[in-house]
């Protein structure tokens, strides 16, 4: 029995070791597609030359300093491209004819995306590879909170100019619009605003503030508030709505009329 247990334990250990190794390989493959930039920390190793091992931070000029060959400009290059450049510099300098160079990223600092607003974990997140999509970055930041909007704003700064793109997330999935899942880039900012709300008062079961659902009408808004009380006037409700001039306008709405953000719905008491 003990022998069987030891064999099972050994097999489990081998399986876990294999999984960890596979994870490490995948992580390194992703990092190899990452363009280096100022602030990134890399570890450079040359096979069978321990004295060449160097950990360096990429400077604002995009350079790192290495033994024998001095400053090497790696900014904008992937680790794989940097390995080839360093090997070439060692060969051309007459130091090593066939240098086997390895460049591993220790800290990702240059390519970062800010995710702000109504998300689980607002903050700045590094882009550890190319091809990261908007939805992947939102997932990394903990996803959109229940109080968050289902549309978001992507701000991108390129060439000294800022562009603003509004993305409707439900359309991405419900209307088969994969083009809306934009590839994010270093320096992008993603902002998720709070969801729009409405207010329901008067002769309803649960007066209060509620999230405005897409294409909501008065009947649906009243359902969120628990429906009418026994004393409610059920035909039409009063609605105070902010007009284009910023002033509040009061009007009557039927149960099938649309509700807008920040509407204040008041159910009057029946006269009979």
PDB file of C-alpha atoms in Angstrom:
ATOM      1  CA  UNK A   1       0.000   0.000   0.000  1.00  0.00           C
ATOM      2  CA  UNK A   2       2.811   2.372   0.956  1.00  0.00           C
ATOM      3  CA  UNK A   3       4.656   1.521  -2.271  1.00  0.00           C
ATOM      4  CA  UNK A   4       1.526   2.337  -4.306  1.00  0.00           C
ATOM      5  CA  UNK A   5       1.183   5.641  -2.490  1.00  0.00           C
ATOM      6  CA  UNK A   6       4.822   6.556  -3.223  1.00  0.00           C
ATOM      7  CA  UNK A   7       4.393   5.723  -6.907  1.00  0.00           C
ATOM      8  CA  UNK A   8       1.219   7.839  -7.123  1.00  0.00           C
ATOM      9  CA  UNK A   9       2.983  10.705  -5.332  1.00  0.00           C
ATOM     10  CA  UNK A  10       5.937  10.509  -7.714  1.00  0.00           C
ATOM     11  CA  UNK A  11       3.627  10.532 -10.738  1.00  0.00           C
ATOM     12  CA  UNK A  12       1.781  13.563  -9.373  1.00  0.00           C
ATOM     13  CA  UNK A  13       5.076  15.385  -8.819  1.00  0.00           C
ATOM     14  CA  UNK A  14       6.146  14.664 -12.399  1.00  0.00           C
ATOM     15  CA  UNK A  15       2.812  15.895 -13.722  1.00  0.00           C
ATOM     16  CA  UNK A  16       3.031  19.136 -11.744  1.00  0.00           C
ATOM     17  CA  UNK A  17       6.607  19.665 -12.882  1.00  0.00           C
ATOM     18  CA  UNK A  18       5.485  19.240 -16.479  1.00  0.00           C
ATOM     19  CA  UNK A  19       2.651  21.735 -16.032  1.00  0.00           C
ATOM     20  CA  UNK A  20       4.963  24.311 -14.447  1.00  0.00           C
ATOM     21  CA  UNK A  21       7.473  23.865 -17.239  1.00  0.00           C
ATOM     22  CA  UNK A  22       4.781  24.262 -19.894  1.00  0.00           C
ATOM     23  CA  UNK A  23       3.507  27.421 -18.182  1.00  0.00           C
ATOM     24  CA  UNK A  24       7.016  28.854 -18.084  1.00  0.00           C
ATOM     25  CA  UNK A  25       7.512  28.101 -21.784  1.00  0.00           C
ATOM     26  CA  UNK A  26       4.224  29.821 -22.690  1.00  0.00           C
ATOM     27  CA  UNK A  27       5.057  32.855 -20.547  1.00  0.00           C
ATOM     28  CA  UNK A  28       8.492  33.180 -22.149  1.00  0.00           C
ATOM     29  CA  UNK A  29       7.004  32.779 -25.644  1.00  0.00           C
ATOM     30  CA  UNK A  30       4.621  35.671 -24.896  1.00  0.00           C
ATOM     31  CA  UNK A  31       7.479  37.812 -23.526  1.00  0.00           C
ATOM     32  CA  UNK A  32       9.544  37.160 -26.678  1.00  0.00           C
ATOM     33  CA  UNK A  33       6.918  39.066 -28.672  1.00  0.00           C
ATOM     34  CA  UNK A  34       7.143  42.121 -26.417  1.00  0.00           C
ATOM     35  CA  UNK A  35       8.828  45.274 -27.823  1.00  0.00           C
ATOM     36  CA  UNK A  36      11.359  46.574 -25.297  1.00  0.00           C
ATOM     37  CA  UNK A  37      11.202  50.173 -24.139  1.00  0.00           C
ATOM     38  CA  UNK A  38      12.487  52.630 -21.548  1.00  0.00           C
ATOM     39  CA  UNK A  39      12.147  51.296 -18.008  1.00  0.00           C
ATOM     40  CA  UNK A  40      12.051  47.597 -18.881  1.00  0.00           C
ATOM     41  CA  UNK A  41      14.543  45.433 -16.994  1.00  0.00           C
ATOM     42  CA  UNK A  42      16.213  42.619 -18.940  1.00  0.00           C
ATOM     43  CA  UNK A  43      18.618  39.824 -18.032  1.00  0.00           C
ATOM     44  CA  UNK A  44      21.206  39.040 -20.711  1.00  0.00           C
ATOM     45  CA  UNK A  45      23.089  35.725 -20.635  1.00  0.00           C
ATOM     46  CA  UNK A  46      25.690  34.277 -23.000  1.00  0.00           C
ATOM     47  CA  UNK A  47      26.070  30.509 -23.019  1.00  0.00           C
ATOM     48  CA  UNK A  48      29.280  29.308 -21.283  1.00  0.00           C
ATOM     49  CA  UNK A  49      30.256  32.917 -20.464  1.00  0.00           C
ATOM     50  CA  UNK A  50      29.036  33.651 -16.944  1.00  0.00           C
ATOM     51  CA  UNK A  51      31.003  36.907 -16.767  1.00  0.00           C
ATOM     52  CA  UNK A  52      28.760  38.267 -19.556  1.00  0.00           C
ATOM     53  CA  UNK A  53      25.576  37.800 -17.503  1.00  0.00           C
ATOM     54  CA  UNK A  54      24.036  41.245 -17.014  1.00  0.00           C
ATOM     55  CA  UNK A  55      20.787  42.610 -15.612  1.00  0.00           C
ATOM     56  CA  UNK A  56      20.106  46.059 -17.036  1.00  0.00           C
ATOM     57  CA  UNK A  57      17.344  48.646 -17.274  1.00  0.00           C
ATOM     58  CA  UNK A  58      16.573  50.022 -20.729  1.00  0.00           C
ATOM     59  CA  UNK A  59      17.455  53.731 -20.746  1.00  0.00           C
ATOM     60  CA  UNK A  60      15.338  56.579 -22.094  1.00  0.00           C
ATOM     61  CA  UNK A  61      17.470  56.339 -25.241  1.00  0.00           C
ATOM     62  CA  UNK A  62      16.456  52.654 -25.551  1.00  0.00           C
ATOM     63  CA  UNK A  63      19.931  51.340 -24.703  1.00  0.00           C
ATOM     64  CA  UNK A  64      21.474  48.823 -22.320  1.00  0.00           C
ATOM     65  CA  UNK A  65      25.160  48.538 -21.473  1.00  0.00           C
ATOM     66  CA  UNK A  66      26.915  45.175 -21.776  1.00  0.00           C
ATOM     67  CA  UNK A  67      30.475  43.959 -21.094  1.00  0.00           C
ATOM     68  CA  UNK A  68      32.869  44.011 -24.069  1.00  0.00           C
ATOM     69  CA  UNK A  69      30.483  45.711 -26.530  1.00  0.00           C
ATOM     70  CA  UNK A  70      29.198  48.657 -24.478  1.00  0.00           C
ATOM     71  CA  UNK A  71      25.862  50.347 -25.308  1.00  0.00           C
ATOM     72  CA  UNK A  72      23.380  48.358 -27.376  1.00  0.00           C
ATOM     73  CA  UNK A  73      20.174  49.949 -28.651  1.00  0.00           C
ATOM     74  CA  UNK A  74      17.347  47.478 -27.974  1.00  0.00           C
ATOM     75  CA  UNK A  75      14.434  49.909 -27.730  1.00  0.00           C
ATOM     76  CA  UNK A  76      11.636  48.812 -30.067  1.00  0.00           C
ATOM     77  CA  UNK A  77      13.141  45.333 -30.513  1.00  0.00           C
ATOM     78  CA  UNK A  78      11.695  42.126 -29.107  1.00  0.00           C
ATOM     79  CA  UNK A  79      13.910  40.000 -26.811  1.00  0.00           C
ATOM     80  CA  UNK A  80      14.462  37.591 -29.703  1.00  0.00           C
ATOM     81  CA  UNK A  81      15.592  40.421 -32.000  1.00  0.00           C
ATOM     82  CA  UNK A  82      17.807  41.768 -29.212  1.00  0.00           C
ATOM     83  CA  UNK A  83      19.476  38.371 -28.856  1.00  0.00           C
ATOM     84  CA  UNK A  84      20.405  38.362 -32.545  1.00  0.00           C
ATOM     85  CA  UNK A  85      21.724  41.950 -32.368  1.00  0.00           C
ATOM     86  CA  UNK A  86      23.920  41.245 -29.339  1.00  0.00           C
ATOM     87  CA  UNK A  87      25.257  38.053 -30.929  1.00  0.00           C
ATOM     88  CA  UNK A  88      26.102  40.011 -34.090  1.00  0.00           C
ATOM     89  CA  UNK A  89      27.888  42.728 -32.089  1.00  0.00           C
ATOM     90  CA  UNK A  90      29.947  40.091 -30.266  1.00  0.00           C
ATOM     91  CA  UNK A  91      30.885  38.449 -33.556  1.00  0.00           C
ATOM     92  CA  UNK A  92      31.677  41.702 -35.388  1.00  0.00           C
ATOM     93  CA  UNK A  93      33.792  42.867 -32.444  1.00  0.00           C
ATOM     94  CA  UNK A  94      35.892  39.722 -32.676  1.00  0.00           C
ATOM     95  CA  UNK A  95      34.879  38.491 -29.201  1.00  0.00           C
ATOM     96  CA  UNK A  96      32.816  35.373 -30.053  1.00  0.00           C
ATOM     97  CA  UNK A  97      32.120  33.788 -33.388  1.00  0.00           C
ATOM     98  CA  UNK A  98      28.945  31.897 -32.462  1.00  0.00           C
ATOM     99  CA  UNK A  99      27.573  33.461 -29.303  1.00  0.00           C
ATOM    100  CA  UNK A 100      24.350  31.950 -27.941  1.00  0.00           C
ATOM    101  CA  UNK A 101      22.584  34.886 -26.308  1.00  0.00           C
ATOM    102  CA  UNK A 102      19.439  34.790 -24.170  1.00  0.00           C
ATOM    103  CA  UNK A 103      17.449  37.929 -23.254  1.00  0.00           C
ATOM    104  CA  UNK A 104      14.697  37.574 -20.658  1.00  0.00           C
ATOM    105  CA  UNK A 105      12.430  40.420 -19.530  1.00  0.00           C
ATOM    106  CA  UNK A 106      12.489  40.700 -15.731  1.00  0.00           C
ATOM    107  CA  UNK A 107      10.171  43.710 -15.387  1.00  0.00           C
ATOM    108  CA  UNK A 108       7.682  45.081 -17.895  1.00  0.00           C
ATOM    109  CA  UNK A 109       7.553  48.853 -17.491  1.00  0.00           C
ATOM    110  CA  UNK A 110       7.505  50.625 -20.858  1.00  0.00           C
ATOM    111  CA  UNK A 111       4.302  49.345 -22.480  1.00  0.00           C
ATOM    112  CA  UNK A 112       1.444  49.953 -20.060  1.00  0.00           C
ATOM    113  CA  UNK A 113      -2.302  50.519 -20.356  1.00  0.00           C
ATOM    114  CA  UNK A 114      -4.414  52.445 -17.821  1.00  0.00           C
ATOM    115  CA  UNK A 115      -7.820  50.971 -16.961  1.00  0.00           C
ATOM    116  CA  UNK A 116      -9.973  53.405 -14.969  1.00  0.00           C
ATOM    117  CA  UNK A 117     -13.511  53.883 -13.726  1.00  0.00           C
ATOM    118  CA  UNK A 118     -16.043  51.213 -12.766  1.00  0.00           C
ATOM    119  CA  UNK A 119     -13.806  48.155 -12.970  1.00  0.00           C
ATOM    120  CA  UNK A 120     -12.771  45.627 -10.344  1.00  0.00           C
ATOM    121  CA  UNK A 121      -9.126  46.701 -10.053  1.00  0.00           C
ATOM    122  CA  UNK A 122      -8.395  50.119 -11.615  1.00  0.00           C
ATOM    123  CA  UNK A 123      -4.735  50.717 -12.366  1.00  0.00           C
ATOM    124  CA  UNK A 124      -1.912  50.479 -14.884  1.00  0.00           C
ATOM    125  CA  UNK A 125      -1.196  47.110 -16.463  1.00  0.00           C
ATOM    126  CA  UNK A 126       1.837  46.064 -18.550  1.00  0.00           C
ATOM    127  CA  UNK A 127       1.453  44.740 -22.065  1.00  0.00           C
ATOM    128  CA  UNK A 128       3.581  41.620 -21.967  1.00  0.00           C
ATOM    129  CA  UNK A 129       2.954  40.734 -25.609  1.00  0.00           C
ATOM    130  CA  UNK A 130       1.508  42.065 -28.824  1.00  0.00           C
ATOM    131  CA  UNK A 131      -2.090  41.445 -29.824  1.00  0.00           C
ATOM    132  CA  UNK A 132      -3.764  42.033 -26.438  1.00  0.00           C
ATOM    133  CA  UNK A 133      -7.415  42.951 -27.018  1.00  0.00           C
ATOM    134  CA  UNK A 134      -9.705  45.362 -25.200  1.00  0.00           C
ATOM    135  CA  UNK A 135     -11.731  42.586 -23.561  1.00  0.00           C
ATOM    136  CA  UNK A 136      -8.576  40.842 -22.350  1.00  0.00           C
ATOM    137  CA  UNK A 137      -7.362  44.036 -20.689  1.00  0.00           C
ATOM    138  CA  UNK A 138     -10.757  44.534 -19.028  1.00  0.00           C
ATOM    139  CA  UNK A 139     -10.587  40.974 -17.690  1.00  0.00           C
ATOM    140  CA  UNK A 140      -7.102  41.652 -16.322  1.00  0.00           C
ATOM    141  CA  UNK A 141      -8.515  44.681 -14.464  1.00  0.00           C
ATOM    142  CA  UNK A 142     -11.219  42.563 -12.828  1.00  0.00           C
ATOM    143  CA  UNK A 143     -14.006  43.191 -15.331  1.00  0.00           C
ATOM    144  CA  UNK A 144     -16.741  45.813 -15.264  1.00  0.00           C
ATOM    145  CA  UNK A 145     -18.559  46.289 -11.954  1.00  0.00           C
ATOM    146  CA  UNK A 146     -22.349  45.800 -11.745  1.00  0.00           C
ATOM    147  CA  UNK A 147     -22.626  49.579 -11.402  1.00  0.00           C
ATOM    148  CA  UNK A 148     -20.561  50.137 -14.560  1.00  0.00           C
ATOM    149  CA  UNK A 149     -21.744  51.054 -18.032  1.00  0.00           C
ATOM    150  CA  UNK A 150     -21.788  48.514 -20.872  1.00  0.00           C
ATOM    151  CA  UNK A 151     -20.012  51.034 -23.106  1.00  0.00           C
ATOM    152  CA  UNK A 152     -16.449  52.200 -22.573  1.00  0.00           C
ATOM    153  CA  UNK A 153     -14.112  54.884 -23.854  1.00  0.00           C
ATOM    154  CA  UNK A 154     -10.669  54.170 -25.307  1.00  0.00           C
ATOM    155  CA  UNK A 155      -8.276  57.136 -25.470  1.00  0.00           C
ATOM    156  CA  UNK A 156      -5.146  56.706 -27.579  1.00  0.00           C
ATOM    157  CA  UNK A 157      -2.274  59.166 -27.935  1.00  0.00           C
ATOM    158  CA  UNK A 158      -0.240  58.915 -31.116  1.00  0.00           C
ATOM    159  CA  UNK A 159       1.904  61.494 -32.841  1.00  0.00           C
ATOM    160  CA  UNK A 160       1.071  64.144 -30.275  1.00  0.00           C
ATOM    161  CA  UNK A 161      -2.679  63.745 -30.879  1.00  0.00           C
ATOM    162  CA  UNK A 162      -5.418  62.024 -28.881  1.00  0.00           C
ATOM    163  CA  UNK A 163      -8.221  59.982 -30.369  1.00  0.00           C
ATOM    164  CA  UNK A 164     -11.364  58.936 -28.501  1.00  0.00           C
ATOM    165  CA  UNK A 165     -13.268  55.769 -29.406  1.00  0.00           C
ATOM    166  CA  UNK A 166     -16.537  54.654 -27.777  1.00  0.00           C
ATOM    167  CA  UNK A 167     -17.017  50.881 -27.768  1.00  0.00           C
ATOM    168  CA  UNK A 168     -20.404  49.215 -27.259  1.00  0.00           C
ATOM    169  CA  UNK A 169     -19.559  45.901 -25.599  1.00  0.00           C
ATOM    170  CA  UNK A 170     -22.941  44.156 -26.066  1.00  0.00           C
ATOM    171  CA  UNK A 171     -22.699  44.762 -29.827  1.00  0.00           C
ATOM    172  CA  UNK A 172     -19.337  42.993 -29.848  1.00  0.00           C
ATOM    173  CA  UNK A 173     -20.975  39.748 -28.759  1.00  0.00           C
ATOM    174  CA  UNK A 174     -24.657  40.037 -29.634  1.00  0.00           C
ATOM    175  CA  UNK A 175     -24.186  41.542 -33.098  1.00  0.00           C
ATOM    176  CA  UNK A 176     -21.035  39.559 -34.006  1.00  0.00           C
ATOM    177  CA  UNK A 177     -18.744  42.598 -34.192  1.00  0.00           C
ATOM    178  CA  UNK A 178     -15.234  41.287 -33.456  1.00  0.00           C
ATOM    179  CA  UNK A 179     -13.844  44.478 -35.015  1.00  0.00           C
ATOM    180  CA  UNK A 180     -14.948  46.318 -31.858  1.00  0.00           C
ATOM    181  CA  UNK A 181     -12.489  44.280 -29.775  1.00  0.00           C
ATOM    182  CA  UNK A 182      -9.667  46.689 -30.537  1.00  0.00           C
ATOM    183  CA  UNK A 183      -6.019  45.747 -30.028  1.00  0.00           C
ATOM    184  CA  UNK A 184      -4.659  47.931 -27.229  1.00  0.00           C
ATOM    185  CA  UNK A 185      -1.277  49.653 -27.335  1.00  0.00           C
ATOM    186  CA  UNK A 186       1.123  51.027 -24.770  1.00  0.00           C
ATOM    187  CA  UNK A 187      -0.081  54.407 -23.489  1.00  0.00           C
ATOM    188  CA  UNK A 188      -3.790  53.669 -24.091  1.00  0.00           C
ATOM    189  CA  UNK A 189      -6.353  54.623 -21.452  1.00  0.00           C
ATOM    190  CA  UNK A 190      -9.595  52.673 -21.000  1.00  0.00           C
ATOM    191  CA  UNK A 191     -12.389  54.346 -19.042  1.00  0.00           C
ATOM    192  CA  UNK A 192     -15.641  52.707 -17.893  1.00  0.00           C
ATOM    193  CA  UNK A 193     -18.222  55.226 -16.705  1.00  0.00           C
ATOM    194  CA  UNK A 194     -20.866  54.411 -14.136  1.00  0.00           C
ATOM    195  CA  UNK A 195     -24.107  53.053 -15.538  1.00  0.00           C
ATOM    196  CA  UNK A 196     -26.913  55.545 -16.160  1.00  0.00           C
ATOM    197  CA  UNK A 197     -29.623  55.619 -13.504  1.00  0.00           C
ATOM    198  CA  UNK A 198     -33.272  56.602 -13.088  1.00  0.00           C
ATOM    199  CA  UNK A 199     -35.291  57.536 -10.019  1.00  0.00           C
ATOM    200  CA  UNK A 200     -38.767  56.226  -9.189  1.00  0.00           C
ATOM    201  CA  UNK A 201     -40.888  57.847  -6.461  1.00  0.00           C
ATOM    202  CA  UNK A 202     -44.460  58.032  -5.268  1.00  0.00           C
ATOM    203  CA  UNK A 203     -46.977  55.212  -5.163  1.00  0.00           C
ATOM    204  CA  UNK A 204     -44.639  52.273  -5.867  1.00  0.00           C
ATOM    205  CA  UNK A 205     -43.595  49.397  -3.634  1.00  0.00           C
ATOM    206  CA  UNK A 206     -39.857  50.179  -3.482  1.00  0.00           C
ATOM    207  CA  UNK A 207     -39.048  53.813  -4.343  1.00  0.00           C
ATOM    208  CA  UNK A 208     -35.414  54.567  -5.118  1.00  0.00           C
ATOM    209  CA  UNK A 209     -32.609  54.758  -7.650  1.00  0.00           C
ATOM    210  CA  UNK A 210     -32.242  52.048 -10.328  1.00  0.00           C
ATOM    211  CA  UNK A 211     -29.898  51.197 -13.176  1.00  0.00           C
ATOM    212  CA  UNK A 212     -31.208  52.234 -16.589  1.00  0.00           C
ATOM    213  CA  UNK A 213     -31.406  49.196 -18.843  1.00  0.00           C
ATOM    214  CA  UNK A 214     -31.060  49.403 -22.599  1.00  0.00           C
ATOM    215  CA  UNK A 215     -34.334  50.371 -24.384  1.00  0.00           C
ATOM    216  CA  UNK A 216     -36.185  50.538 -21.072  1.00  0.00           C
ATOM    217  CA  UNK A 217     -39.760  51.878 -20.969  1.00  0.00           C
ATOM    218  CA  UNK A 218     -41.837  53.239 -18.090  1.00  0.00           C
ATOM    219  CA  UNK A 219     -43.506  49.893 -17.414  1.00  0.00           C
ATOM    220  CA  UNK A 220     -40.133  48.183 -16.980  1.00  0.00           C
ATOM    221  CA  UNK A 221     -38.863  50.995 -14.764  1.00  0.00           C
ATOM    222  CA  UNK A 222     -41.903  50.637 -12.494  1.00  0.00           C
ATOM    223  CA  UNK A 223     -41.330  46.873 -12.316  1.00  0.00           C
ATOM    224  CA  UNK A 224     -37.841  47.550 -10.899  1.00  0.00           C
ATOM    225  CA  UNK A 225     -39.554  49.583  -8.174  1.00  0.00           C
ATOM    226  CA  UNK A 226     -41.866  46.688  -7.317  1.00  0.00           C
ATOM    227  CA  UNK A 227     -44.893  47.949  -9.274  1.00  0.00           C
ATOM    228  CA  UNK A 228     -47.818  50.119  -8.193  1.00  0.00           C
ATOM    229  CA  UNK A 229     -49.263  50.304  -4.718  1.00  0.00           C
ATOM    230  CA  UNK A 230     -53.008  49.901  -4.160  1.00  0.00           C
ATOM    231  CA  UNK A 231     -53.378  53.689  -4.096  1.00  0.00           C
ATOM    232  CA  UNK A 232     -51.486  54.406  -7.341  1.00  0.00           C
ATOM    233  CA  UNK A 233     -52.861  56.211 -10.346  1.00  0.00           C
ATOM    234  CA  UNK A 234     -51.868  53.739 -13.051  1.00  0.00           C
ATOM    235  CA  UNK A 235     -52.699  55.475 -16.344  1.00  0.00           C
ATOM    236  CA  UNK A 236     -49.896  57.994 -16.733  1.00  0.00           C
ATOM    237  CA  UNK A 237     -46.909  58.994 -14.632  1.00  0.00           C
ATOM    238  CA  UNK A 238     -45.134  62.303 -14.198  1.00  0.00           C
ATOM    239  CA  UNK A 239     -41.540  62.497 -15.409  1.00  0.00           C
ATOM    240  CA  UNK A 240     -39.020  65.244 -14.747  1.00  0.00           C
ATOM    241  CA  UNK A 241     -36.376  65.167 -17.484  1.00  0.00           C
ATOM    242  CA  UNK A 242     -33.321  67.324 -18.119  1.00  0.00           C
ATOM    243  CA  UNK A 243     -33.690  69.041 -21.500  1.00  0.00           C
ATOM    244  CA  UNK A 244     -30.947  69.973 -23.959  1.00  0.00           C
ATOM    245  CA  UNK A 245     -30.691  73.398 -22.359  1.00  0.00           C
ATOM    246  CA  UNK A 246     -29.948  71.818 -18.992  1.00  0.00           C
ATOM    247  CA  UNK A 247     -33.296  72.757 -17.504  1.00  0.00           C
ATOM    248  CA  UNK A 248     -35.733  70.316 -15.935  1.00  0.00           C
ATOM    249  CA  UNK A 249     -38.982  69.742 -17.861  1.00  0.00           C
ATOM    250  CA  UNK A 250     -42.020  67.953 -16.414  1.00  0.00           C
ATOM    251  CA  UNK A 251     -44.319  65.909 -18.622  1.00  0.00           C
ATOM    252  CA  UNK A 252     -46.682  62.941 -18.595  1.00  0.00           C
ATOM    253  CA  UNK A 253     -45.624  59.581 -20.009  1.00  0.00           C
ATOM    254  CA  UNK A 254     -47.547  56.410 -20.800  1.00  0.00           C
ATOM    255  CA  UNK A 255     -46.395  53.009 -19.617  1.00  0.00           C
ATOM    256  CA  UNK A 256     -44.882  52.103 -22.997  1.00  0.00           C
ATOM    257  CA  UNK A 257     -42.962  55.361 -23.446  1.00  0.00           C
ATOM    258  CA  UNK A 258     -39.165  55.256 -23.288  1.00  0.00           C
ATOM    259  CA  UNK A 259     -37.145  56.202 -20.235  1.00  0.00           C
ATOM    260  CA  UNK A 260     -33.923  58.229 -20.460  1.00  0.00           C
ATOM    261  CA  UNK A 261     -30.924  58.570 -18.167  1.00  0.00           C
ATOM    262  CA  UNK A 262     -31.540  60.579 -14.971  1.00  0.00           C
ATOM    263  CA  UNK A 263     -35.335  60.620 -15.462  1.00  0.00           C
ATOM    264  CA  UNK A 264     -37.274  61.183 -12.247  1.00  0.00           C
ATOM    265  CA  UNK A 265     -40.503  59.181 -12.447  1.00  0.00           C
ATOM    266  CA  UNK A 266     -43.297  60.038 -10.038  1.00  0.00           C
ATOM    267  CA  UNK A 267     -46.422  57.878  -9.630  1.00  0.00           C
ATOM    268  CA  UNK A 268     -49.332  59.946  -8.379  1.00  0.00           C
ATOM    269  CA  UNK A 269     -51.983  58.861  -5.922  1.00  0.00           C
ATOM    270  CA  UNK A 270     -55.378  57.960  -7.332  1.00  0.00           C
ATOM    271  CA  UNK A 271     -58.236  60.351  -6.589  1.00  0.00           C
ATOM    272  CA  UNK A 272     -60.675  57.468  -6.011  1.00  0.00           C
TER     273      UNK A 272
END
